[in-house]
CSV table of N, CA and C in Angstrom, one decimal:
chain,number,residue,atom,x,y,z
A,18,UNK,N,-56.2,-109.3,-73.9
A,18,UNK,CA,-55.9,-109.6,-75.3
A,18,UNK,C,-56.8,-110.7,-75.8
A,19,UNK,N,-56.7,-111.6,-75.0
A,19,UNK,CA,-58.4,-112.3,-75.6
A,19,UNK,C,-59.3,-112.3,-75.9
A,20,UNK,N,-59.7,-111.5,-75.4
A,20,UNK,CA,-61.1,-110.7,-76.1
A,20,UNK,C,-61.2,-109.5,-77.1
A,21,UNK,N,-59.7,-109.5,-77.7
A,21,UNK,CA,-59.4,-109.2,-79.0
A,21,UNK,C,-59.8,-109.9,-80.6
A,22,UNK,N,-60.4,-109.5,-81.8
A,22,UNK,CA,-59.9,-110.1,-82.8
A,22,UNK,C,-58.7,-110.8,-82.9
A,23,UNK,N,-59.1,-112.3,-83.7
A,23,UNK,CA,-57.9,-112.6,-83.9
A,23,UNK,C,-56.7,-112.0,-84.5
A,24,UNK,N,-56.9,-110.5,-85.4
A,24,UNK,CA,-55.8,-110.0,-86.3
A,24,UNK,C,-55.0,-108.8,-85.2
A,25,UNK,N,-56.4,-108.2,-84.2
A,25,UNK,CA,-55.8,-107.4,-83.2
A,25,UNK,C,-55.0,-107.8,-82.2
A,26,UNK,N,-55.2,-109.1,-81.6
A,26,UNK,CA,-54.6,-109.7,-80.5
A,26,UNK,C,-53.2,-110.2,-81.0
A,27,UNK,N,-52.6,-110.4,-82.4
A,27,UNK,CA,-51.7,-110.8,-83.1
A,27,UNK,C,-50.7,-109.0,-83.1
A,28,UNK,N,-51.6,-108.0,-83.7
A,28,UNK,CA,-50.8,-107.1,-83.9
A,28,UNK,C,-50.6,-106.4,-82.0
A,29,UNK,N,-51.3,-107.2,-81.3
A,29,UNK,CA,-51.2,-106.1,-79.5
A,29,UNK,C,-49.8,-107.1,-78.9
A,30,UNK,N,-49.9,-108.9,-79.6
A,30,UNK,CA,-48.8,-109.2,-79.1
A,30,UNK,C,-47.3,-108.6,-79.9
A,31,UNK,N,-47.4,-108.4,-80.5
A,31,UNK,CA,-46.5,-108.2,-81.6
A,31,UNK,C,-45.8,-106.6,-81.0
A,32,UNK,N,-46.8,-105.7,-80.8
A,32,UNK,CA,-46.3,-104.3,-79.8
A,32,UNK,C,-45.5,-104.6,-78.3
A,33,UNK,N,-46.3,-105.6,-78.1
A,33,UNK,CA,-46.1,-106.3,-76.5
A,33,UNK,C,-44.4,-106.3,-76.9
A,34,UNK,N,-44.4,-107.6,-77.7
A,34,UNK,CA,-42.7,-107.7,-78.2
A,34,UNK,C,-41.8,-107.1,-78.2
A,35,UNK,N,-41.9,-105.8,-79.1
A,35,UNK,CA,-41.2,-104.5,-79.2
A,35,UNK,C,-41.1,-103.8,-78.3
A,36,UNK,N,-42.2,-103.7,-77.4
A,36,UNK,CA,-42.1,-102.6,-76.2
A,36,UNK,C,-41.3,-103.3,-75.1
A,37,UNK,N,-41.2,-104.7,-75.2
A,37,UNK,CA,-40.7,-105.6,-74.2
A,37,UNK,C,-39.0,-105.0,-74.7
A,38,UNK,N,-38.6,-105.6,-76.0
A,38,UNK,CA,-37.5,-105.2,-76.4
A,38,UNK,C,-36.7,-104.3,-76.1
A,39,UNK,N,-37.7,-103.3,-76.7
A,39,UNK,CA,-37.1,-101.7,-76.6
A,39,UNK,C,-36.2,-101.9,-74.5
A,40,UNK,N,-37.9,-101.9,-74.0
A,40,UNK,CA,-37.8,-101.4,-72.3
A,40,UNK,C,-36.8,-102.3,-72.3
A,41,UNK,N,-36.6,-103.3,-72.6
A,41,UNK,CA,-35.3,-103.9,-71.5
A,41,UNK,C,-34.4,-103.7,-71.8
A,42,UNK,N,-34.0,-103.0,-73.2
A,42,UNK,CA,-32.7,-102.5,-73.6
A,42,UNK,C,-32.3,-101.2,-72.6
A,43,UNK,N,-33.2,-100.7,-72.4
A,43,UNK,CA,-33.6,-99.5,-71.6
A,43,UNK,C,-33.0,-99.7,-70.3
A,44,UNK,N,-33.6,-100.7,-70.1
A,44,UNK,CA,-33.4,-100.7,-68.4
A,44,UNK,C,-32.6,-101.6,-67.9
A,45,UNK,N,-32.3,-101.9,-69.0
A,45,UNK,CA,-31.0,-103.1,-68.6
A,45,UNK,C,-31.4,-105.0,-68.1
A,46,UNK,N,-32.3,-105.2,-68.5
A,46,UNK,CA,-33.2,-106.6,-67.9
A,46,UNK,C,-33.7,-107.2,-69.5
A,47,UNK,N,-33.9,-108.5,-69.1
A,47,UNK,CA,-34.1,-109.0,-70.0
A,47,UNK,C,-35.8,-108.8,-70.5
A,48,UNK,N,-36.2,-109.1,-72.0
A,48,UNK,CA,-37.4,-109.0,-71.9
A,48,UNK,C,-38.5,-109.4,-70.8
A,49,UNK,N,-38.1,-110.8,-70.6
A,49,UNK,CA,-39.3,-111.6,-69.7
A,49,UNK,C,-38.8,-110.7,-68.5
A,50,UNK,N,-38.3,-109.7,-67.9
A,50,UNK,CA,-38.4,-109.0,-67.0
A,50,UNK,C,-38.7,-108.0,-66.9
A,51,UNK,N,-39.6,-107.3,-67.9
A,51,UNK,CA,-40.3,-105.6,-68.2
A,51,UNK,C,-41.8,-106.5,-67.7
A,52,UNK,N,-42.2,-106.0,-66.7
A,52,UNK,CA,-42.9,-106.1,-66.0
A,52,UNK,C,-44.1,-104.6,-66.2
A,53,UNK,N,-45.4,-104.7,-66.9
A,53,UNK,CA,-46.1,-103.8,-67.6
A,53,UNK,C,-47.6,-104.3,-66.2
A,54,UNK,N,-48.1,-102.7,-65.5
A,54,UNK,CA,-49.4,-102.7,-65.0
A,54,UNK,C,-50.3,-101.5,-66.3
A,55,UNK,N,-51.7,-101.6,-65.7
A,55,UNK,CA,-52.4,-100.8,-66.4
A,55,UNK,C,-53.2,-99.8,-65.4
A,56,UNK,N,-53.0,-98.4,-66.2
A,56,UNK,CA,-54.3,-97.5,-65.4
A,56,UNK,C,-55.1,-97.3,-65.9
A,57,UNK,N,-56.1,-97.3,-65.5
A,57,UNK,CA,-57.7,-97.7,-64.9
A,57,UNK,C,-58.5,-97.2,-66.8
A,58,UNK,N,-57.6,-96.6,-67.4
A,58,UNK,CA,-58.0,-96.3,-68.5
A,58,UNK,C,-57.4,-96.8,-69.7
A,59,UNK,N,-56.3,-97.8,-69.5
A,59,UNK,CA,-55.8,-98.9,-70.2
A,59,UNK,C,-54.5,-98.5,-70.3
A,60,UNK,N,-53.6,-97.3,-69.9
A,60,UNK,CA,-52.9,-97.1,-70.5
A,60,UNK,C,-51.3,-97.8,-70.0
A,61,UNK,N,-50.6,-98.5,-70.9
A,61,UNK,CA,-49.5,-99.6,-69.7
A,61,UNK,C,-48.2,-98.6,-69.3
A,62,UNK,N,-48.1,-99.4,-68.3
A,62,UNK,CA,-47.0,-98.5,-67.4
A,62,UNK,C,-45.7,-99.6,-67.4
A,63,UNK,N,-44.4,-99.1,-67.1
A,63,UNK,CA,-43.5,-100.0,-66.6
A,63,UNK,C,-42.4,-99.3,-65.5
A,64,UNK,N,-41.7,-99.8,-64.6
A,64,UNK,CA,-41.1,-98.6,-63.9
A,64,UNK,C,-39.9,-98.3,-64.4
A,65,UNK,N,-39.4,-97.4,-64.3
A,65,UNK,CA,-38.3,-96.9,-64.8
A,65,UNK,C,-38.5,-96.1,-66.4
A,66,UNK,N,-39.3,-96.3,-66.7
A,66,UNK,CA,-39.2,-95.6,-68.3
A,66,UNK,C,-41.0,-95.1,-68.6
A,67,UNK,N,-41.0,-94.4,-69.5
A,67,UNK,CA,-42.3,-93.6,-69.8
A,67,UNK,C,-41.6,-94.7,-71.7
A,68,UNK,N,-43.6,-95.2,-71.6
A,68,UNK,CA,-43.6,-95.4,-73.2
A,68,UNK,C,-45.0,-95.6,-73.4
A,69,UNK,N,-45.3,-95.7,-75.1
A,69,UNK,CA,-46.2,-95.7,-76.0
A,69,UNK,C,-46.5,-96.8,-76.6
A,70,UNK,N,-47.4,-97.6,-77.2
A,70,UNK,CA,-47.5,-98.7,-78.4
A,70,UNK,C,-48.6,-97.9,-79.2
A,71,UNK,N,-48.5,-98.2,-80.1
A,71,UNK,CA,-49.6,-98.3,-81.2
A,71,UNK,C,-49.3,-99.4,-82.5
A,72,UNK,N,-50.7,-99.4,-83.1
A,72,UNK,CA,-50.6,-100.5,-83.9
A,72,UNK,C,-51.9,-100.6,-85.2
A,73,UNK,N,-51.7,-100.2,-86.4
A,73,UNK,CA,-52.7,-100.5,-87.0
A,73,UNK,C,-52.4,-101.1,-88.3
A,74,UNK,N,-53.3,-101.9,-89.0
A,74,UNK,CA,-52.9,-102.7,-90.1
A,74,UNK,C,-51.8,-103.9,-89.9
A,75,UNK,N,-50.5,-103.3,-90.8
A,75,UNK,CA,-49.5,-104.4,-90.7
A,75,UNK,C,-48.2,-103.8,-90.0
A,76,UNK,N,-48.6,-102.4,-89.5
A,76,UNK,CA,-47.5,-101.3,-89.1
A,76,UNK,C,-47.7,-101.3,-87.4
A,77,UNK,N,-46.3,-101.3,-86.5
A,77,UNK,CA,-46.7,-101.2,-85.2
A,77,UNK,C,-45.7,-100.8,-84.3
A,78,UNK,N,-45.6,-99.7,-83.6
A,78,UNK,CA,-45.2,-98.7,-83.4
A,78,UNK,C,-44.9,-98.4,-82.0
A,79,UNK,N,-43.6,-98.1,-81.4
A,79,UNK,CA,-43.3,-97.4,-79.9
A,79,UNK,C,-42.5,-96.6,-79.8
A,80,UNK,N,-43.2,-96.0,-78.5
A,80,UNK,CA,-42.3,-95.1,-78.2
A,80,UNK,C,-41.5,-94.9,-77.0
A,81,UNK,N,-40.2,-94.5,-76.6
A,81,UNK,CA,-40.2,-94.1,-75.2
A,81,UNK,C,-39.4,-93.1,-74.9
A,82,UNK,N,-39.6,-92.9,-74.0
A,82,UNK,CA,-39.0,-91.2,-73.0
A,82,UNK,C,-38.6,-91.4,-71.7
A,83,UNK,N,-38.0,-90.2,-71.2
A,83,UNK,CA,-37.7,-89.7,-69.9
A,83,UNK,C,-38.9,-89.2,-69.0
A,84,UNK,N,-40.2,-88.8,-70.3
A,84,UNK,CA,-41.3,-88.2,-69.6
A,84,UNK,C,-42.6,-88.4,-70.3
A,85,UNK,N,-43.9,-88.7,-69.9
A,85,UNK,CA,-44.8,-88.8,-70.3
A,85,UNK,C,-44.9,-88.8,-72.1
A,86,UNK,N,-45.3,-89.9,-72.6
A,86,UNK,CA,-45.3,-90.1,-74.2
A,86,UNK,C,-46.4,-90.5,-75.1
A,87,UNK,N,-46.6,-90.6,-75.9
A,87,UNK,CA,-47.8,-90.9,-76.4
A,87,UNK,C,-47.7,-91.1,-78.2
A,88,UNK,N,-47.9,-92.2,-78.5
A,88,UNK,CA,-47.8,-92.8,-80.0
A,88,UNK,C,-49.3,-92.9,-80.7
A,89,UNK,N,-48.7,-92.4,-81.6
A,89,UNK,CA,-50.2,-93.2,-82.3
A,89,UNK,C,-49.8,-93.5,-84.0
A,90,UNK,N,-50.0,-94.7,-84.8
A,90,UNK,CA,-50.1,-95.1,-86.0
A,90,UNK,C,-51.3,-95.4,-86.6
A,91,UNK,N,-51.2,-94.7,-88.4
A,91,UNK,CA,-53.4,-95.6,-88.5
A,91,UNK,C,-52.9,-95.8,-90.0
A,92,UNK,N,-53.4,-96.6,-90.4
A,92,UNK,CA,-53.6,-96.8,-91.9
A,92,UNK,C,-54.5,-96.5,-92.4
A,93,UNK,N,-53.7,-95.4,-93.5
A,93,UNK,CA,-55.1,-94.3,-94.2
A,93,UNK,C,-56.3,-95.0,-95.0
A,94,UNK,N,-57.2,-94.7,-94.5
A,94,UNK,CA,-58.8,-95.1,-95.0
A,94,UNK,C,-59.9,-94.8,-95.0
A,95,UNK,N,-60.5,-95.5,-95.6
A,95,UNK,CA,-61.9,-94.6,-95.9
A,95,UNK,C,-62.2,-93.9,-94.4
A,96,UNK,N,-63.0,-92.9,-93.9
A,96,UNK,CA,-63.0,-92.6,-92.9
A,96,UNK,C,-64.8,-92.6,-91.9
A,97,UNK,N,-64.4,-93.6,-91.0
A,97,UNK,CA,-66.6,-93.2,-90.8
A,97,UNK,C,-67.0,-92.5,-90.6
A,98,UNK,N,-67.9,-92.3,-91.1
A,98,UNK,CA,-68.6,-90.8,-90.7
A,98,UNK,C,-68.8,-90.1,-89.5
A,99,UNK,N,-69.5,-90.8,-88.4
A,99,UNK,CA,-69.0,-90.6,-87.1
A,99,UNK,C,-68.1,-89.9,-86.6
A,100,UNK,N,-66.3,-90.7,-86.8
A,100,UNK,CA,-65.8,-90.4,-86.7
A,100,UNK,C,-65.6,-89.0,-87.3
A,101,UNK,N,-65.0,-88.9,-88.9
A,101,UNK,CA,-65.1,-87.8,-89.6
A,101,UNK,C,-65.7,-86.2,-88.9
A,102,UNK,N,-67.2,-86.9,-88.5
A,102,UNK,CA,-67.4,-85.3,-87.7
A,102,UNK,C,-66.9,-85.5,-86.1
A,103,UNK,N,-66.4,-86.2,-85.4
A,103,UNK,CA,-65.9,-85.5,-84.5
A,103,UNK,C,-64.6,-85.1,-84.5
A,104,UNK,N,-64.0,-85.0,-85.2
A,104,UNK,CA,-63.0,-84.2,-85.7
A,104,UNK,C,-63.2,-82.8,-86.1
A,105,UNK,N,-63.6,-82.4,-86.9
A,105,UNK,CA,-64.4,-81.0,-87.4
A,105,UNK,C,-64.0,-81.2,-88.8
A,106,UNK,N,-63.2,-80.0,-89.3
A,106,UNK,CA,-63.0,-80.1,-90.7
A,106,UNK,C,-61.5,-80.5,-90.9
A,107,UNK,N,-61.7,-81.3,-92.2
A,107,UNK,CA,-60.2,-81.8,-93.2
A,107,UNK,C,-60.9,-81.7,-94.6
A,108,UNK,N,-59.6,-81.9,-94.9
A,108,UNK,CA,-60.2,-82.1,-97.0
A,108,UNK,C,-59.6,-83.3,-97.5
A,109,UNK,N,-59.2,-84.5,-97.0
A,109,UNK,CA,-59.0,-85.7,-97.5
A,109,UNK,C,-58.5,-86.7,-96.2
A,110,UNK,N,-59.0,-87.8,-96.7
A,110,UNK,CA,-58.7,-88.9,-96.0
A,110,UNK,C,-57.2,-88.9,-95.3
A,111,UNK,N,-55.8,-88.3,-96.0
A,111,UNK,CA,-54.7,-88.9,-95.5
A,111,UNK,C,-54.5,-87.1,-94.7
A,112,UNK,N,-55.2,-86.4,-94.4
A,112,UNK,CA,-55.3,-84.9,-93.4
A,112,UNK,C,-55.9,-85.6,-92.3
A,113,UNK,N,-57.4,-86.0,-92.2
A,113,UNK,CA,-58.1,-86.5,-90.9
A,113,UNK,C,-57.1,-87.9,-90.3
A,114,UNK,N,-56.5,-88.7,-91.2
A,114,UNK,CA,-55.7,-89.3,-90.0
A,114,UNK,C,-54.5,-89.3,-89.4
A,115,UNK,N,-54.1,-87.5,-90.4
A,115,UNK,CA,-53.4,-87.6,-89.5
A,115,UNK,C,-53.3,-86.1,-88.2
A,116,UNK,N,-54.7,-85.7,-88.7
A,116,UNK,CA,-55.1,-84.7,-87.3
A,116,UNK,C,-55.6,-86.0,-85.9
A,117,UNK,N,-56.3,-87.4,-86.3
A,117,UNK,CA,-56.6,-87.7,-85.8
A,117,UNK,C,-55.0,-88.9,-85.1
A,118,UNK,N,-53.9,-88.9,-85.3
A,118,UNK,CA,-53.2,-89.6,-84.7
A,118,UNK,C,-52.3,-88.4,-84.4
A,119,UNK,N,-52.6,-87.1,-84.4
A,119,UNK,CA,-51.6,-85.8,-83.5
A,119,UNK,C,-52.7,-86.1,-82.2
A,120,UNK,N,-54.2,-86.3,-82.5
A,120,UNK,CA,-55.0,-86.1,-81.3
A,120,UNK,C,-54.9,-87.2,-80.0
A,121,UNK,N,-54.9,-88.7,-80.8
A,121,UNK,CA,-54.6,-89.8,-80.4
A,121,UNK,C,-53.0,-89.7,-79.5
A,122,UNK,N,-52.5,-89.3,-79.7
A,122,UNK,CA,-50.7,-89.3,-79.5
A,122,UNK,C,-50.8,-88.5,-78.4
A,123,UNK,N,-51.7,-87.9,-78.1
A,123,UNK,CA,-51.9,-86.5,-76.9
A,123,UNK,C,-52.7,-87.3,-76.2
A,124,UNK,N,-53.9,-87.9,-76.2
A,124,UNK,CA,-54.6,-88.2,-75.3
A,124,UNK,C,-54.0,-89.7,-74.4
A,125,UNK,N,-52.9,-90.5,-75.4
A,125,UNK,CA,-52.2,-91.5,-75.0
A,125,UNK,C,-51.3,-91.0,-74.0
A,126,UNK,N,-50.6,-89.8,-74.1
A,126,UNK,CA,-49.3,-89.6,-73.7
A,126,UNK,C,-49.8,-88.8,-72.2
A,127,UNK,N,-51.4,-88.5,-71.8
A,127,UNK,CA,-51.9,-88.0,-71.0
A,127,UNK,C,-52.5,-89.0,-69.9
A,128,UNK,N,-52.6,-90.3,-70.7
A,128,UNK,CA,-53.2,-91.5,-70.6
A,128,UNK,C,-54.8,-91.2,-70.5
A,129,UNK,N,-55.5,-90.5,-71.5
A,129,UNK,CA,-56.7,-90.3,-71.5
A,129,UNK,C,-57.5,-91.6,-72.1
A,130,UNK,N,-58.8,-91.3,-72.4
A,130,UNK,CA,-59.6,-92.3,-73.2
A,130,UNK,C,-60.0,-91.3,-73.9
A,131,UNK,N,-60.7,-92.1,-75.3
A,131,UNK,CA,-61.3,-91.0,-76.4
A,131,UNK,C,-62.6,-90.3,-75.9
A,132,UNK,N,-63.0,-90.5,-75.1
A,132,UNK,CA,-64.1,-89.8,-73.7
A,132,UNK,C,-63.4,-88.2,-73.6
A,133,UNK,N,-62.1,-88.4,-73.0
A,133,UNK,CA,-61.8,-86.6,-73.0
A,133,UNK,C,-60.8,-86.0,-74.4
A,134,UNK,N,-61.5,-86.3,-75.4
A,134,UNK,CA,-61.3,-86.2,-76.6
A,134,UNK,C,-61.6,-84.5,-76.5
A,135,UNK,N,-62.3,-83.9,-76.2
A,135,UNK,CA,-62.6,-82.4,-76.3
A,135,UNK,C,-62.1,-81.7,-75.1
A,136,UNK,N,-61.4,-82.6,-74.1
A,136,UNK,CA,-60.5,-81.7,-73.1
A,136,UNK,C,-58.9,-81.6,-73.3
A,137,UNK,N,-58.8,-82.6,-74.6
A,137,UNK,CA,-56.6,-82.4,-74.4
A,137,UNK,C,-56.5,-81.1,-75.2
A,138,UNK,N,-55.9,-80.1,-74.3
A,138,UNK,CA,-55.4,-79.0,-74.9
A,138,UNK,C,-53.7,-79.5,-75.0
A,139,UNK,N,-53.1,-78.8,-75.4
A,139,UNK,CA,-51.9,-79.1,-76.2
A,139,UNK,C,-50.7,-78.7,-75.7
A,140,UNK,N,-51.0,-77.5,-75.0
A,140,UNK,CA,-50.4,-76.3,-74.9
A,140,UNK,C,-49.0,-77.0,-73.8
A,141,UNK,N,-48.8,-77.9,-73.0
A,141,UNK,CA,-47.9,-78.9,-72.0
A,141,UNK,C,-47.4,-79.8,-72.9
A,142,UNK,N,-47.6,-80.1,-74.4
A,142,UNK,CA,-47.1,-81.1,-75.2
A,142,UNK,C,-46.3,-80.7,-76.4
A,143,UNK,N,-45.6,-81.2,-76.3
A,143,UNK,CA,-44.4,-80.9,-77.5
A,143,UNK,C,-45.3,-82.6,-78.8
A,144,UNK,N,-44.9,-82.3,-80.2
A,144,UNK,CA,-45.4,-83.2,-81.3
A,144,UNK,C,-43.7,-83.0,-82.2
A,145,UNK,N,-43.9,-84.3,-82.4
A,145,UNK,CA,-42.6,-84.7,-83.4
A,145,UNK,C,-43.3,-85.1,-84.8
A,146,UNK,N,-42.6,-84.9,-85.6
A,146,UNK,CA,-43.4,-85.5,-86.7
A,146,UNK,C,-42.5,-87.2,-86.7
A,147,UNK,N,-43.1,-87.8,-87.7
A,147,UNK,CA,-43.0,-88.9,-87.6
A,147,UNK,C,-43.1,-89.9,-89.3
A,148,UNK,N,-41.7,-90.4,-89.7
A,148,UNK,CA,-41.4,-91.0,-91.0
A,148,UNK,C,-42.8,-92.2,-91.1
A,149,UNK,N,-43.8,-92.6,-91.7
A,149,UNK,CA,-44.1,-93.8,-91.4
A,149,UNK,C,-44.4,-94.5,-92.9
A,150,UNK,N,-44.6,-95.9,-92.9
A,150,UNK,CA,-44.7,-96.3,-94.6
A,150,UNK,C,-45.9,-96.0,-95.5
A,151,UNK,N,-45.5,-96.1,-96.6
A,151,UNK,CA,-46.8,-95.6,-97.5
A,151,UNK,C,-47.9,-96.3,-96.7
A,152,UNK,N,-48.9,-95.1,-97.3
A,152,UNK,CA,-50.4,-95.6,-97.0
A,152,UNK,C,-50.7,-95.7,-95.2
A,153,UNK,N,-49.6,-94.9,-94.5
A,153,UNK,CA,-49.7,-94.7,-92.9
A,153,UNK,C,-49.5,-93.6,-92.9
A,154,UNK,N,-49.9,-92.7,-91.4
A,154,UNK,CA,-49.1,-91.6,-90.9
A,154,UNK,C,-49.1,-92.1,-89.5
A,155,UNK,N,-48.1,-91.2,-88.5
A,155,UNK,CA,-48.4,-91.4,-87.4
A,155,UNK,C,-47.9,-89.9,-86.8
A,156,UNK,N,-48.0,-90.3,-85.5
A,156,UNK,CA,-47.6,-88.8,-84.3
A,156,UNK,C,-46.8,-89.0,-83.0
A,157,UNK,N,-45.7,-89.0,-82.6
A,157,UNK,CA,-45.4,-88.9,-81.4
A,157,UNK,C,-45.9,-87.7,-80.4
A,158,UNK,N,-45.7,-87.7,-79.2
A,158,UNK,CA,-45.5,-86.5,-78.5
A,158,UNK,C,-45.2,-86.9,-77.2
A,159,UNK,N,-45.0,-85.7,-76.0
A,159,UNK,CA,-44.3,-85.9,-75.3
A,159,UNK,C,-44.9,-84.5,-74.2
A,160,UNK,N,-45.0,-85.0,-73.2
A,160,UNK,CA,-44.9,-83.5,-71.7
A,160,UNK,C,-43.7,-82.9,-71.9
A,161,UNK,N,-43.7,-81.8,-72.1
A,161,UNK,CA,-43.0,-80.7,-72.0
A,161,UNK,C,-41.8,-80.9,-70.7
């Protein structure tokens, strides 16, 4: 987290909080006892429960399951171009993000990096749609 932006390291502790929350409601322990490692591709673990964080803007977001999960939130915006083409085709800003937080939500819940962005097939994943506040979208999903 330190070698985050000051606005990111604010919104990653802030997820930390809620996911601390959530899990210990979960598991019966208090926060300061959800105990989080990472694999090798960042993605956090805890034992006893399968979960998600995401976080963009002022919105920040978790998930958890019984089985493999994957969150993603983004605040709709101009889109870079970069980005924009590796996606393929959309016809407006609030479509690409939210093809790109169904894609995001899969490669989390697989615990990928945006590296195997052209290998998550879908077809093992269930997608929930997902309420989020104006000017957001987001995506859960989950292993089948």
């Amino acid at each position: 987290i330190d070698r985050l932006p000051p606005r990111h390291r604010l919104a990653s502790l802030c997820a930390d909080g809620l996911a601390r929350e959530m899990l210990a409601e979960t598991l019966h322990c208090t926060p300061e006892e959800v105990a989080f490692t990472y694999t090798a591709a960042g993605k956090p673990l805890t034992e006893g429960a399968h979960f998600s964080v995401s976080h963009s803007g002022s919105v920040v977001a978790c998930a958890l399951s019984d089985v493999p999960v994957g969150i993603d939130v983004e605040r709709i915006r101009p889109v870079p171009p970069r980005l924009g083409r590796a996606l393929g085709e959309w016809q407006s800003e609030e479509d690409f993000w939210q093809l790109w937080t169904h894609r995001e939500a899969a490669l989390k819940c697989r615990g990928e990096t945006l590296g195997a962005w052209k290998r998550s097939g879908e077809e093992e994943l269930t997608f929930s749609p997902l309420a989020a506040p104006e000017g957001y979208t987001a995506a859960m999903c989950e292993e089948k």
